[in-house]
Structures are given as C-alpha cells and as structure tokens.
mmCIF file with all atom_site columns, C-alpha atoms in Angstrom:
data_model
loop_
_atom_site.group_PDB
_atom_site.id
_atom_site.type_symbol
_atom_site.label_atom_id
_atom_site.label_alt_id
_atom_site.label_comp_id
_atom_site.label_asym_id
_atom_site.label_entity_id
_atom_site.label_seq_id
_atom_site.pdbx_PDB_ins_code
_atom_site.Cartn_x
_atom_site.Cartn_y
_atom_site.Cartn_z
_atom_site.occupancy
_atom_site.B_iso_or_equiv
_atom_site.pdbx_formal_charge
_atom_site.auth_seq_id
_atom_site.auth_comp_id
_atom_site.auth_asym_id
_atom_site.auth_atom_id
_atom_site.pdbx_PDB_model_num
ATOM 1  C CA . UNK A 1 1  ? -25.923 -5.959  -10.366 1.00 82.00 ? 811 UNK A CA 1
ATOM 2  C CA . UNK A 1 2  ? -29.206 -4.723  -11.768 1.00 89.00 ? 812 UNK A CA 1
ATOM 3  C CA . UNK A 1 3  ? -29.535 -2.682  -14.941 1.00 89.00 ? 813 UNK A CA 1
ATOM 4  C CA . UNK A 1 4  ? -31.396 0.051   -13.069 1.00 92.00 ? 814 UNK A CA 1
ATOM 5  C CA . UNK A 1 5  ? -28.407 0.427   -10.719 1.00 93.00 ? 815 UNK A CA 1
ATOM 6  C CA . UNK A 1 6  ? -26.019 0.611   -13.642 1.00 92.00 ? 816 UNK A CA 1
ATOM 7  C CA . UNK A 1 7  ? -28.093 3.234   -15.463 1.00 93.00 ? 817 UNK A CA 1
ATOM 8  C CA . UNK A 1 8  ? -27.820 5.638   -12.509 1.00 94.00 ? 818 UNK A CA 1
ATOM 9  C CA . UNK A 1 9  ? -24.006 5.587   -12.671 1.00 93.00 ? 819 UNK A CA 1
ATOM 10 C CA . UNK A 1 10 ? -21.921 8.055   -14.665 1.00 92.00 ? 820 UNK A CA 1
ATOM 11 C CA . UNK A 1 11 ? -19.645 6.942   -17.486 1.00 92.00 ? 821 UNK A CA 1
ATOM 12 C CA . UNK A 1 12 ? -16.584 7.387   -15.239 1.00 94.00 ? 822 UNK A CA 1
ATOM 13 C CA . UNK A 1 13 ? -18.132 5.221   -12.526 1.00 95.00 ? 823 UNK A CA 1
ATOM 14 C CA . UNK A 1 14 ? -19.040 2.607   -15.129 1.00 96.00 ? 824 UNK A CA 1
ATOM 15 C CA . UNK A 1 15 ? -15.470 2.573   -16.408 1.00 96.00 ? 825 UNK A CA 1
ATOM 16 C CA . UNK A 1 16 ? -14.137 2.020   -12.878 1.00 97.00 ? 826 UNK A CA 1
ATOM 17 C CA . UNK A 1 17 ? -16.647 -0.742  -12.204 1.00 97.00 ? 827 UNK A CA 1
ATOM 18 C CA . UNK A 1 18 ? -15.799 -2.387  -15.525 1.00 97.00 ? 828 UNK A CA 1
ATOM 19 C CA . UNK A 1 19 ? -12.122 -2.417  -14.581 1.00 97.00 ? 829 UNK A CA 1
ATOM 20 C CA . UNK A 1 20 ? -12.892 -4.067  -11.245 1.00 98.00 ? 830 UNK A CA 1
ATOM 21 C CA . UNK A 1 21 ? -15.032 -6.726  -12.916 1.00 97.00 ? 831 UNK A CA 1
ATOM 22 C CA . UNK A 1 22 ? -12.376 -7.462  -15.540 1.00 98.00 ? 832 UNK A CA 1
ATOM 23 C CA . UNK A 1 23 ? -9.778  -7.988  -12.793 1.00 98.00 ? 833 UNK A CA 1
ATOM 24 C CA . UNK A 1 24 ? -12.123 -10.303 -10.919 1.00 97.00 ? 834 UNK A CA 1
ATOM 25 C CA . UNK A 1 25 ? -12.868 -12.190 -14.117 1.00 97.00 ? 835 UNK A CA 1
ATOM 26 C CA . UNK A 1 26 ? -9.128  -12.627 -14.703 1.00 97.00 ? 836 UNK A CA 1
ATOM 27 C CA . UNK A 1 27 ? -8.631  -13.959 -11.170 1.00 97.00 ? 837 UNK A CA 1
ATOM 28 C CA . UNK A 1 28 ? -11.552 -16.349 -11.511 1.00 97.00 ? 838 UNK A CA 1
ATOM 29 C CA . UNK A 1 29 ? -10.076 -17.757 -14.729 1.00 96.00 ? 839 UNK A CA 1
ATOM 30 C CA . UNK A 1 30 ? -6.847  -18.533 -12.890 1.00 96.00 ? 840 UNK A CA 1
ATOM 31 C CA . UNK A 1 31 ? -8.727  -20.104 -10.000 1.00 96.00 ? 841 UNK A CA 1
ATOM 32 C CA . UNK A 1 32 ? -10.641 -22.311 -12.422 1.00 96.00 ? 842 UNK A CA 1
ATOM 33 C CA . UNK A 1 33 ? -7.438  -23.354 -14.194 1.00 96.00 ? 843 UNK A CA 1
ATOM 34 C CA . UNK A 1 34 ? -5.748  -24.322 -10.926 1.00 96.00 ? 844 UNK A CA 1
ATOM 35 C CA . UNK A 1 35 ? -8.817  -26.066 -9.553  1.00 95.00 ? 845 UNK A CA 1
ATOM 36 C CA . UNK A 1 36 ? -9.343  -23.603 -6.700  1.00 96.00 ? 846 UNK A CA 1
ATOM 37 C CA . UNK A 1 37 ? -12.621 -22.110 -7.927  1.00 94.00 ? 847 UNK A CA 1
ATOM 38 C CA . UNK A 1 38 ? -15.435 -22.844 -5.501  1.00 94.00 ? 848 UNK A CA 1
ATOM 39 C CA . UNK A 1 39 ? -18.261 -20.631 -6.750  1.00 95.00 ? 849 UNK A CA 1
ATOM 40 C CA . UNK A 1 40 ? -18.552 -21.499 -10.436 1.00 94.00 ? 850 UNK A CA 1
ATOM 41 C CA . UNK A 1 41 ? -21.721 -19.444 -10.872 1.00 96.00 ? 851 UNK A CA 1
ATOM 42 C CA . UNK A 1 42 ? -19.719 -16.273 -10.182 1.00 97.00 ? 852 UNK A CA 1
ATOM 43 C CA . UNK A 1 43 ? -17.957 -16.643 -13.561 1.00 96.00 ? 853 UNK A CA 1
ATOM 44 C CA . UNK A 1 44 ? -21.263 -16.420 -15.396 1.00 97.00 ? 854 UNK A CA 1
ATOM 45 C CA . UNK A 1 45 ? -22.473 -13.565 -13.200 1.00 97.00 ? 855 UNK A CA 1
ATOM 46 C CA . UNK A 1 46 ? -19.330 -11.508 -13.852 1.00 97.00 ? 856 UNK A CA 1
ATOM 47 C CA . UNK A 1 47 ? -19.558 -12.126 -17.588 1.00 97.00 ? 857 UNK A CA 1
ATOM 48 C CA . UNK A 1 48 ? -23.140 -10.886 -17.676 1.00 97.00 ? 858 UNK A CA 1
ATOM 49 C CA . UNK A 1 49 ? -22.344 -7.846  -15.524 1.00 97.00 ? 859 UNK A CA 1
ATOM 50 C CA . UNK A 1 50 ? -19.520 -6.897  -17.884 1.00 97.00 ? 860 UNK A CA 1
ATOM 51 C CA . UNK A 1 51 ? -21.834 -7.184  -20.878 1.00 97.00 ? 861 UNK A CA 1
ATOM 52 C CA . UNK A 1 52 ? -24.532 -5.168  -19.095 1.00 97.00 ? 862 UNK A CA 1
ATOM 53 C CA . UNK A 1 53 ? -22.108 -2.356  -18.247 1.00 97.00 ? 863 UNK A CA 1
ATOM 54 C CA . UNK A 1 54 ? -20.646 -2.260  -21.754 1.00 96.00 ? 864 UNK A CA 1
ATOM 55 C CA . UNK A 1 55 ? -24.127 -2.095  -23.275 1.00 96.00 ? 865 UNK A CA 1
ATOM 56 C CA . UNK A 1 56 ? -25.264 0.760   -21.049 1.00 95.00 ? 866 UNK A CA 1
ATOM 57 C CA . UNK A 1 57 ? -21.996 2.640   -21.622 1.00 95.00 ? 867 UNK A CA 1
ATOM 58 C CA . UNK A 1 58 ? -22.591 2.350   -25.364 1.00 95.00 ? 868 UNK A CA 1
ATOM 59 C CA . UNK A 1 59 ? -26.154 3.631   -24.936 1.00 94.00 ? 869 UNK A CA 1
ATOM 60 C CA . UNK A 1 60 ? -24.948 6.625   -22.926 1.00 93.00 ? 870 UNK A CA 1
ATOM 61 C CA . UNK A 1 61 ? -22.269 7.487   -25.484 1.00 91.00 ? 871 UNK A CA 1
ATOM 62 C CA . UNK A 1 62 ? -24.721 7.376   -28.391 1.00 92.00 ? 872 UNK A CA 1
ATOM 63 C CA . UNK A 1 63 ? -27.205 9.488   -26.432 1.00 91.00 ? 873 UNK A CA 1
ATOM 64 C CA . UNK A 1 64 ? -24.519 12.125  -25.836 1.00 87.00 ? 874 UNK A CA 1
ATOM 65 C CA . UNK A 1 65 ? -23.582 12.301  -29.519 1.00 85.00 ? 875 UNK A CA 1
ATOM 66 C CA . UNK A 1 66 ? -27.186 12.423  -30.751 1.00 76.00 ? 876 UNK A CA 1
#
C-alpha cells in the first residue's frame, strides 16, 4: 500500500483498514508459530503498512486540531 493511497482515505477508512491489517498480522503470527507460513515477506509488509497508516492517522488528527 502506497502512502499516496493512504493519504486519500478518511480517518474512518484508515481505522477500518488498520483493523483488517492487525487481524492479518495476528493470523500470520500464528502461521509462523505453527510452521505454516509460506510468504514470510508478508509479515514485514503488513508491519510497515500498519506503521504507515498509524503515522498518517496521527498527521490527520494533528492537522484537524491545529
């Protein structure tokens, strides 16, 4: 997911997307623990997407309050 795509989303959409990514991250952790994880790069990708969304959400909240 690109930062430009994330910036066009509303805060509600970002919250929904963040929830989906957190669930996927949880499932990937279980797959890794049980040895069923095939795409190990997806773990890193999800982690970075979560950080990207949280950062942009923080930027939007500070812009609203300023």
